[in-house]
C-alpha cells in the first residue's frame, strides 16, 4: 500500500521534509515504510525500505543553556509540532522527543530506538497546566510532590486523560509525567506547546546517551534535529514514582532519593529495583522487564560494605585480560582499571559513557566495583545490576 506524502509540505502524516532543503521524508502505511527524497517542491519515490533502513539527514545545532539561541530552538519546536523527531538534553540524560499527542510522530520514536511497543513513554511538560491537560484525578499528595520536585529529575505516574494516545502509554490507564529543569528542554517544550514524549536517547538496551558524541553515534540520520547542549548534569535517568493509597512507590531510583521523598509520605522501594524478575511476573513499570545498559562484554558487579573483602574478591577474579571499573581512589589496586569518579555524583555522571565505551577495549571480563545501595547509590546500583545482567556478587 502506497501512502502518498507530498514531500516538503508540512502537516501530512509522517512528513519530515522541509521545502527547498532537499531533505529526506518518509511515511508509513500498513506497517511498511517508504523513503522519499524531497527536492524543492518535487518529490520522487525512491524505494520501499524496511523500518531499519529508514534514515533522514540530521541537522545538529549547538545551544548554550545559559544563552539560548532563540532561532535554533524555535526551529526545533517547529519540527516537533510538525511531527518530527528532536534529540535534546535534559538534566538527567538526552531524550528523543516527539509531539506526545500525535501517534504518528510518537511511532517514529519506537522505530528509531527499536523499542518494544509495550514499554510506555514519559510525557515532558513545561507547566502544571500542561499536566492537568493530560492527567486526571490528581490527589493532594501527588500535587504536593509535583510542587516540591518539578521542574527536576522526577517522573510521576498519574491517571491519564483520553487525549493521551495509546501508543504513548502502551495502552495503560496511567501516564508518566516529568518537567525537566534543563532550560533548553524547558524552552523547547514551551515552544512546541504540546507535551513531548521522550525516552532516553539510545537504541533500546544500550546505555542512555549523556553527551553529544554518544548521541551523534547513536542517532545521526535517525532523527531530524539534534540539539548539542553539552554533557548532561546528572547522567542517570529520572526517579520514577507512583503513589498508591498515599504510599510513594519508587519504580526506578534516581537523583531524587527515598530520603527526599520521605518528607512527604511513606516510601517503598519496588522489589524489582535491585531484584530480578521471575517469568511472567507482573510489574508496576514495564521498563523493569527489559535488558538494559548491558555491554556485549561479560560484566560482573562486586560489592561488600567491607572494602578489603571487595578488593580481594575483585583481585581473585582478575587476569591479564580483565578490566576493573572502580572508584578513582582504587585504580592502583588493580592490574587494569578505568576510574568512574570519586563521589556518587561523579559516578552517576560518568557511568553510562564508560559502559558505552567498554566493548572497544575487548576485555574478556569487566569487573565493576559496586557502591552502597543508598541515596544516589541505589540509582547507580540499579543501572549497574542491569549492565551486568544480574551477575552480582555481594559479600
Ligand atoms: O530522565 C528521564 O526520565 C529520561 C529523560 C529523557 O527525561 N527519560 C527516560 O525515558 O528515561 P525512558 O523511556 O528511557 O524510561 C521511562 C521509564 C521506563 O522504564 C517506562 O517503563 C517507565 O518509565 N514508564 C513510563 N510510563 C509509565 C507508566 N505509565 N507506568 C509505569 N511505568 C512507566
Ligand atoms: Mg531508557
Coordinates of C-alpha atoms and ligand atoms in Angstrom, one line a residue:
X1 CA 0.0 0.0 0.0
X2 CA 1.4 3.3 -1.1
X3 CA 0.7 6.2 1.3
X4 CA 1.2 9.4 -0.6
X5 CA 3.1 12.1 1.1
X6 CA 3.7 15.4 -0.6
X7 CA 7.2 15.9 0.4
X8 CA 8.2 19.3 1.5
X9 CA 4.7 20.3 2.7
X10 CA 4.2 20.2 6.4
X11 CA 1.1 18.8 8.1
X12 CA 0.9 15.4 6.4
X13 CA 1.3 12.2 8.3
X14 CA 5.0 11.3 8.7
X15 CA 6.3 14.1 6.6
X16 CA 9.5 15.5 7.9
X17 CA 10.7 17.2 4.7
X18 CA 11.3 20.9 4.5
X19 CA 10.5 22.8 1.3
X20 CA 13.6 23.7 -0.7
X21 CA 16.0 21.9 1.5
X22 CA 16.2 18.6 -0.3
X23 CA 15.8 16.6 2.9
X24 CA 14.6 13.1 3.3
X25 CA 11.0 12.4 4.2
X26 CA 9.2 9.2 4.9
X27 CA 5.8 7.8 5.7
X28 CA 4.3 4.5 6.8
X29 CA 1.2 2.7 5.7
X30 CA 0.2 -0.9 6.7
X31 CA 3.5 -1.2 8.6
X32 CA 5.6 -0.5 5.5
X33 CA 7.9 2.3 5.2
X34 CA 8.6 4.3 2.1
X35 CA 11.5 6.6 1.6
X36 CA 11.3 9.8 -0.5
X37 CA 13.7 12.4 -1.5
X38 CA 12.2 15.8 -1.3
X39 CA 13.9 18.2 -3.6
X40 CA 12.3 21.6 -3.6
X41 CA 8.7 21.0 -4.3
X42 CA 9.2 18.0 -6.4
X43 CA 9.1 14.6 -4.7
X44 CA 10.1 11.3 -6.2
X45 CA 9.6 7.9 -4.7
X46 CA 13.0 6.3 -4.2
X47 CA 12.3 2.8 -3.0
X48 CA 10.4 0.9 -0.4
X49 CA 12.6 0.2 2.6
X50 CA 12.5 -1.7 5.8
X51 CA 11.9 0.1 9.0
X52 CA 15.5 -0.5 9.9
X53 CA 16.8 1.2 6.8
X54 CA 14.9 4.4 7.1
X55 CA 17.0 7.4 7.7
X56 CA 17.0 11.1 7.3
X57 CA 19.5 13.9 7.2
X58 CA 20.0 15.1 10.7
X59 CA 20.7 18.8 11.5
X60 CA 22.9 19.3 14.5
X61 CA 22.9 22.6 16.4
X62 CA 24.9 23.6 19.4
X63 CA 22.9 25.5 22.0
X64 CA 24.3 27.0 25.2
X65 CA 21.9 26.6 28.1
X66 CA 22.9 29.9 29.6
X67 CA 22.4 31.8 26.4
X68 CA 19.8 30.0 24.3
X69 CA 19.8 30.7 20.6
X70 CA 16.2 31.6 20.1
X71 CA 16.1 31.0 16.4
X72 CA 17.6 27.5 16.6
X73 CA 15.3 26.4 19.4
X74 CA 12.3 27.8 17.7
X75 CA 13.1 25.7 14.7
X76 CA 13.4 22.6 16.9
X77 CA 10.0 23.5 18.4
X78 CA 8.6 23.8 14.9
X79 CA 9.9 20.4 13.8
X80 CA 8.3 18.8 16.9
X81 CA 5.0 20.5 16.2
X82 CA 5.1 19.2 12.7
X83 CA 5.6 15.6 13.8
X84 CA 9.4 15.3 13.5
X85 CA 12.0 13.9 16.0
X86 CA 14.4 16.1 18.0
X87 CA 17.1 14.8 20.3
X88 CA 17.6 17.2 23.2
X89 CA 19.4 17.5 26.5
X90 CA 17.8 17.3 29.9
X91 CA 19.4 17.5 33.3
X92 CA 19.3 13.7 33.5
X93 CA 20.1 12.2 30.1
X94 CA 19.4 13.2 26.5
X95 CA 15.9 12.4 25.2
X96 CA 14.4 11.7 21.7
X97 CA 11.4 13.9 21.6
X98 CA 8.2 13.8 19.5
X99 CA 4.8 15.6 19.8
X100 CA 3.3 13.4 22.6
X101 CA -0.3 13.9 21.4
X102 CA 0.5 12.8 17.8
X103 CA 0.5 9.0 17.4
X104 CA 2.3 9.0 14.1
X105 CA 5.1 11.2 15.5
X106 CA 5.4 9.0 18.6
X107 CA 5.5 5.9 16.4
X108 CA 8.8 7.2 14.9
X109 CA 10.4 7.2 18.3
X110 CA 9.7 3.4 18.6
X111 CA 11.2 2.8 15.2
X112 CA 14.3 5.0 15.8
X113 CA 15.0 3.2 19.1
X114 CA 13.8 -0.3 18.2
X115 CA 11.8 -0.1 21.4
X116 CA 9.2 -2.7 22.4
X117 CA 5.7 -1.3 22.0
X118 CA 4.6 -2.4 25.5
X119 CA 7.1 0.0 27.1
X120 CA 5.4 3.3 27.7
X121 CA 7.0 6.8 27.2
X122 CA 7.2 9.7 29.6
X123 CA 5.4 12.9 28.6
X124 CA 7.6 16.0 29.3
X125 CA 5.8 19.2 30.2
X126 CA 6.7 22.8 30.9
X127 CA 3.9 23.8 33.3
X128 CA 1.4 22.3 35.8
X129 CA -1.3 23.5 33.4
X130 CA 0.1 21.1 30.8
X131 CA 0.0 18.3 33.5
X132 CA -3.7 19.0 34.0
X133 CA -4.3 18.7 30.3
X134 CA -3.2 15.1 30.2
X135 CA -3.7 13.7 33.7
X136 CA -6.8 13.4 35.9
X137 CA -7.9 12.6 39.5
X138 CA -4.6 14.0 40.8
X139 CA -4.5 13.6 44.6
X140 CA -3.3 16.3 47.1
X141 CA -0.1 14.2 47.8
X142 CA 0.6 13.9 44.1
X143 CA 0.2 17.7 43.7
X144 CA 2.4 18.3 46.7
X145 CA 5.1 16.1 45.1
X146 CA 5.0 18.0 41.8
X147 CA 5.2 21.3 43.6
X148 CA 8.2 20.1 45.5
X149 CA 10.2 18.4 42.7
X150 CA 9.0 20.0 39.4
X151 CA 11.0 21.1 37.5
X152 CA 13.6 18.4 38.2
X153 CA 14.6 14.8 37.8
X154 CA 11.3 13.2 38.9
X155 CA 8.7 11.3 36.9
X156 CA 5.3 10.8 38.4
X157 CA 2.9 8.2 37.1
X158 CA -0.7 9.6 37.0
X159 CA -4.1 8.6 35.7
X160 CA -4.2 9.6 32.1
X161 CA -6.8 11.6 30.2
X162 CA -8.3 10.3 27.0
X163 CA -6.3 12.7 24.8
X164 CA -3.1 10.8 25.5
X165 CA -2.6 8.4 22.6
X166 CA -2.4 4.6 23.4
X167 CA 1.0 4.4 21.8
X168 CA 2.5 6.7 24.5
X169 CA 1.1 4.7 27.5
X170 CA 1.3 1.3 25.9
X171 CA -2.5 1.3 26.5
X172 CA -2.1 1.6 30.3
X173 CA -4.6 3.8 32.1
X174 CA -1.7 5.8 33.5
X175 CA 0.9 8.2 32.0
X176 CA 4.4 9.1 33.3
X177 CA 4.9 12.9 33.5
X178 CA 8.1 14.9 34.1
X179 CA 9.0 18.6 34.0
X180 CA 12.7 18.9 33.2
X181 CA 14.7 21.7 34.8
X182 CA 17.2 22.0 31.9
X183 CA 16.4 25.3 30.3
X184 CA 16.9 24.0 26.7
X185 CA 14.4 21.2 27.4
X186 CA 12.0 23.7 29.1
X187 CA 12.0 26.2 26.3
X188 CA 11.7 23.5 23.6
X189 CA 8.5 22.1 25.3
X190 CA 7.1 25.6 25.7
X191 CA 7.8 26.5 22.0
X192 CA 6.3 23.2 20.8
X193 CA 3.3 24.0 23.1
X194 CA 2.4 20.3 23.5
X195 CA 3.7 17.6 25.9
X196 CA 6.8 16.0 24.5
X197 CA 7.1 12.2 24.6
X198 CA 10.8 11.4 25.1
X199 CA 12.5 8.2 26.1
X200 CA 16.3 8.3 26.8
X201 CA 18.3 8.8 23.6
X202 CA 19.8 5.4 23.0
X203 CA 19.0 2.3 20.9
X204 CA 16.9 0.1 23.2
X205 CA 19.0 -2.0 25.6
X206 CA 22.1 0.3 25.3
X207 CA 23.2 2.7 28.0
X208 CA 21.5 6.1 27.8
X209 CA 23.2 8.9 25.9
X210 CA 24.6 11.7 28.2
X211 CA 27.0 13.5 25.8
X212 CA 26.9 14.7 22.2
X213 CA 29.4 12.1 20.9
X214 CA 27.2 9.2 22.1
X215 CA 24.1 10.9 20.8
X216 CA 25.6 11.5 17.4
X217 CA 26.9 8.0 17.1
X218 CA 23.5 6.5 18.0
X219 CA 21.1 8.9 16.3
X220 CA 22.7 10.6 13.3
X221 CA 20.3 10.1 10.4
X222 CA 17.6 8.7 12.7
X223 CA 16.2 12.0 13.9
X224 CA 15.5 15.3 12.2
X225 CA 17.4 17.5 14.6
X226 CA 19.9 17.1 17.4
X227 CA 20.5 19.8 20.0
X228 CA 24.0 19.7 21.4
X229 CA 23.7 21.0 24.9
X230 CA 26.9 19.6 26.2
X231 CA 27.2 16.8 28.8
X232 CA 24.1 16.2 30.9
X233 CA 24.4 17.1 34.5
X234 CA 23.2 14.1 36.5
X235 CA 23.9 11.3 33.9
X236 CA 21.2 8.9 35.2
X237 CA 17.5 9.0 34.2
X238 CA 14.9 10.5 36.5
X239 CA 13.4 8.8 39.6
X240 CA 10.1 7.2 38.6
X241 CA 7.4 7.1 41.3
X242 CA 3.8 6.1 41.6
X243 CA 1.6 6.9 44.5
X244 CA -0.8 4.1 45.6
X245 CA -3.0 4.6 48.7
X246 CA -0.8 7.5 49.8
X247 CA 2.3 5.5 49.7
X248 CA 5.1 6.5 47.3
X249 CA 6.5 3.6 45.3
X250 CA 9.9 4.1 43.7
X251 CA 9.8 2.2 40.4
X252 CA 13.1 3.5 39.2
X253 CA 15.6 5.2 41.5
X254 CA 17.4 8.4 40.5
X255 CA 18.8 11.6 41.8
X256 CA 15.7 12.3 43.9
X257 CA 16.1 9.7 46.7
X258 CA 13.9 7.8 49.1
X259 CA 15.1 10.3 51.8
X260 CA 14.0 13.3 49.7
X261 CA 10.5 11.7 49.2
X262 CA 10.1 10.6 52.8
X263 CA 9.4 14.2 53.8
X264 CA 6.0 13.9 52.1
X265 CA 4.8 10.3 52.8
X266 CA 5.8 6.7 53.4
X267 CA 8.1 5.5 50.7
X268 CA 8.6 1.9 49.4
X269 CA 11.3 0.8 47.0
X270 CA 9.8 -1.6 44.5
X271 CA 11.4 -5.1 44.9
X272 CA 12.5 -5.1 41.2
X273 CA 14.8 -2.0 41.6
X274 CA 17.5 -4.4 42.6
X275 CA 15.9 -7.8 42.3
X276 CA 15.4 -9.9 39.1
X277 CA 12.0 -10.5 37.5
X278 CA 10.7 -14.0 37.5
X279 CA 9.0 -15.4 34.4
X280 CA 5.6 -13.8 33.7
X281 CA 5.7 -11.8 36.9
X282 CA 3.5 -8.7 36.9
X283 CA 5.5 -5.4 37.3
X284 CA 4.4 -1.9 38.1
X285 CA 6.6 -0.4 35.3
X286 CA 7.1 -2.2 32.0
X287 CA 10.6 -0.8 31.7
X288 CA 11.7 -3.1 34.5
X289 CA 11.4 -6.1 32.3
X290 CA 13.8 -5.2 29.6
X291 CA 17.5 -5.8 29.2
X292 CA 19.2 -2.6 29.9
X293 CA 22.6 -0.8 29.7
X294 CA 24.4 -4.1 29.1
X295 CA 27.7 -4.0 27.1
X296 CA 28.4 -7.0 24.9
X297 CA 31.4 -7.9 27.0
X298 CA 30.6 -10.0 30.0
X299 CA 30.3 -7.9 33.2
X300 CA 30.3 -8.8 36.9
X301 CA 29.4 -6.5 39.8
X302 CA 31.1 -6.9 43.1
X303 CA 30.2 -5.2 46.4
X304 CA 30.8 -5.5 50.1
X305 CA 30.5 -3.0 52.9
X306 CA 33.9 -4.3 54.0
X307 CA 36.2 -2.6 51.4
X308 CA 39.0 -5.1 51.9
X309 CA 36.7 -8.0 51.2
X310 CA 35.6 -6.3 48.0
X311 CA 39.2 -5.6 46.8
X312 CA 40.2 -9.2 47.5
X313 CA 37.2 -10.7 45.7
X314 CA 37.9 -8.5 42.6
X315 CA 41.6 -9.3 42.6
X316 CA 40.7 -13.1 42.7
X317 CA 38.6 -12.6 39.5
X318 CA 41.3 -10.5 37.7
X319 CA 43.6 -11.9 35.0
X320 CA 45.7 -10.3 32.2
X321 CA 42.7 -9.5 30.0
X322 CA 40.2 -8.2 32.5
X323 CA 39.3 -4.6 33.2
X324 CA 38.1 -3.2 36.5
X325 CA 35.8 -0.2 36.6
X326 CA 36.3 1.3 40.0
X327 CA 36.5 4.3 42.3
X328 CA 39.2 6.8 41.2
X329 CA 41.0 6.3 44.5
X330 CA 41.3 2.5 43.9
X331 CA 42.9 2.4 40.5
X332 CA 46.3 1.3 41.8
X333 CA 44.7 -1.8 43.5
X334 CA 44.1 -3.5 40.1
X335 CA 46.0 -4.7 37.1
X336 CA 44.0 -2.7 34.5
X337 CA 41.4 -0.2 35.7
X338 CA 39.1 2.5 34.5
X339 CA 38.1 5.1 37.1
X340 CA 34.5 6.1 37.4
X341 CA 35.0 9.1 39.7
X342 CA 35.3 9.7 43.5
X343 CA 31.8 10.7 44.6
X344 CA 28.4 9.2 43.8
X345 CA 27.6 12.4 41.8
X346 CA 30.7 11.8 39.7
X347 CA 29.9 8.1 39.2
X348 CA 26.4 8.9 38.1
X349 CA 27.7 11.5 35.7
X350 CA 30.3 9.2 34.1
X351 CA 29.0 5.6 34.3
X352 CA 26.9 5.4 31.1
X353 CA 29.8 6.9 29.0
X354 CA 32.2 4.3 30.4
X355 CA 29.7 1.4 29.8
X356 CA 29.2 2.6 26.2
X357 CA 33.0 2.5 25.5
X358 CA 33.8 -0.7 27.3
X359 CA 33.3 -3.0 24.3
X360 CA 36.0 -1.2 22.4
X361 CA 38.6 -2.5 24.9
X362 CA 38.0 -6.1 24.0
X363 CA 38.4 -7.4 27.5
X364 CA 37.5 -11.0 28.5
X365 CA 35.6 -9.8 31.6
X366 CA 34.7 -6.5 33.1
X367 CA 34.6 -6.3 36.8
X368 CA 32.7 -3.4 38.4
X369 CA 33.1 -2.1 41.9
X370 CA 29.6 -1.6 43.5
X371 CA 28.6 1.2 45.8
X372 CA 26.3 1.3 48.9
X373 CA 22.7 0.8 47.8
X374 CA 21.5 4.0 49.4
X375 CA 20.6 7.5 48.2
X376 CA 22.0 8.1 44.7
X377 CA 24.0 4.9 45.2
X378 CA 20.7 3.0 44.8
X379 CA 20.2 4.5 41.4
X380 CA 23.8 3.7 40.4
X381 CA 23.4 0.1 41.6
X382 CA 20.1 -0.3 39.8
X383 CA 21.8 0.6 36.5
X384 CA 25.0 -1.5 37.2
X385 CA 23.0 -4.6 38.1
X386 CA 21.3 -4.4 34.8
X387 CA 24.5 -3.7 32.9
X388 CA 25.8 -6.9 34.5
X389 CA 22.6 -8.8 33.7
X390 CA 22.1 -9.5 37.4
X391 CA 25.6 -11.0 37.6
X392 CA 26.2 -9.6 41.1
X393 CA 28.4 -10.9 43.9
X394 CA 27.5 -9.3 47.3
X395 CA 29.7 -10.3 50.2
Ligands
LIG1 O1 15.3 11.1 32.9 C1 14.5 10.6 32.2 O2 13.4 10.1 32.7 C2 14.7 10.5 30.7 C3 14.7 11.9 30.1 C4 14.9 11.9 28.6 O3 13.6 12.6 30.5 N1 13.7 9.6 30.1 C5 13.7 8.3 30.2 O4 12.7 7.7 29.5 O5 14.4 7.7 30.9 P1 12.7 6.1 29.2 O6 11.6 5.9 28.3 O7 14.0 5.6 28.8 O8 12.3 5.5 30.6 C6 11.0 5.6 31.1 C7 10.7 4.6 32.1 C8 10.5 3.2 31.5 O9 11.1 2.3 32.4 C9 9.0 3.0 31.4 O10 8.6 1.7 31.5 C10 8.5 3.8 32.6 O11 9.4 4.9 32.7 N2 7.1 4.3 32.4 C11 6.7 5.2 31.6 N3 5.4 5.4 31.6 C12 4.9 4.5 32.6 C13 3.6 4.2 33.2 N4 2.5 4.8 32.7 N5 3.6 3.3 34.2 C14 4.7 2.7 34.6 N6 6.0 3.0 34.2 C15 6.1 3.9 33.1
LIG2 MG1 15.7 4.4 28.7

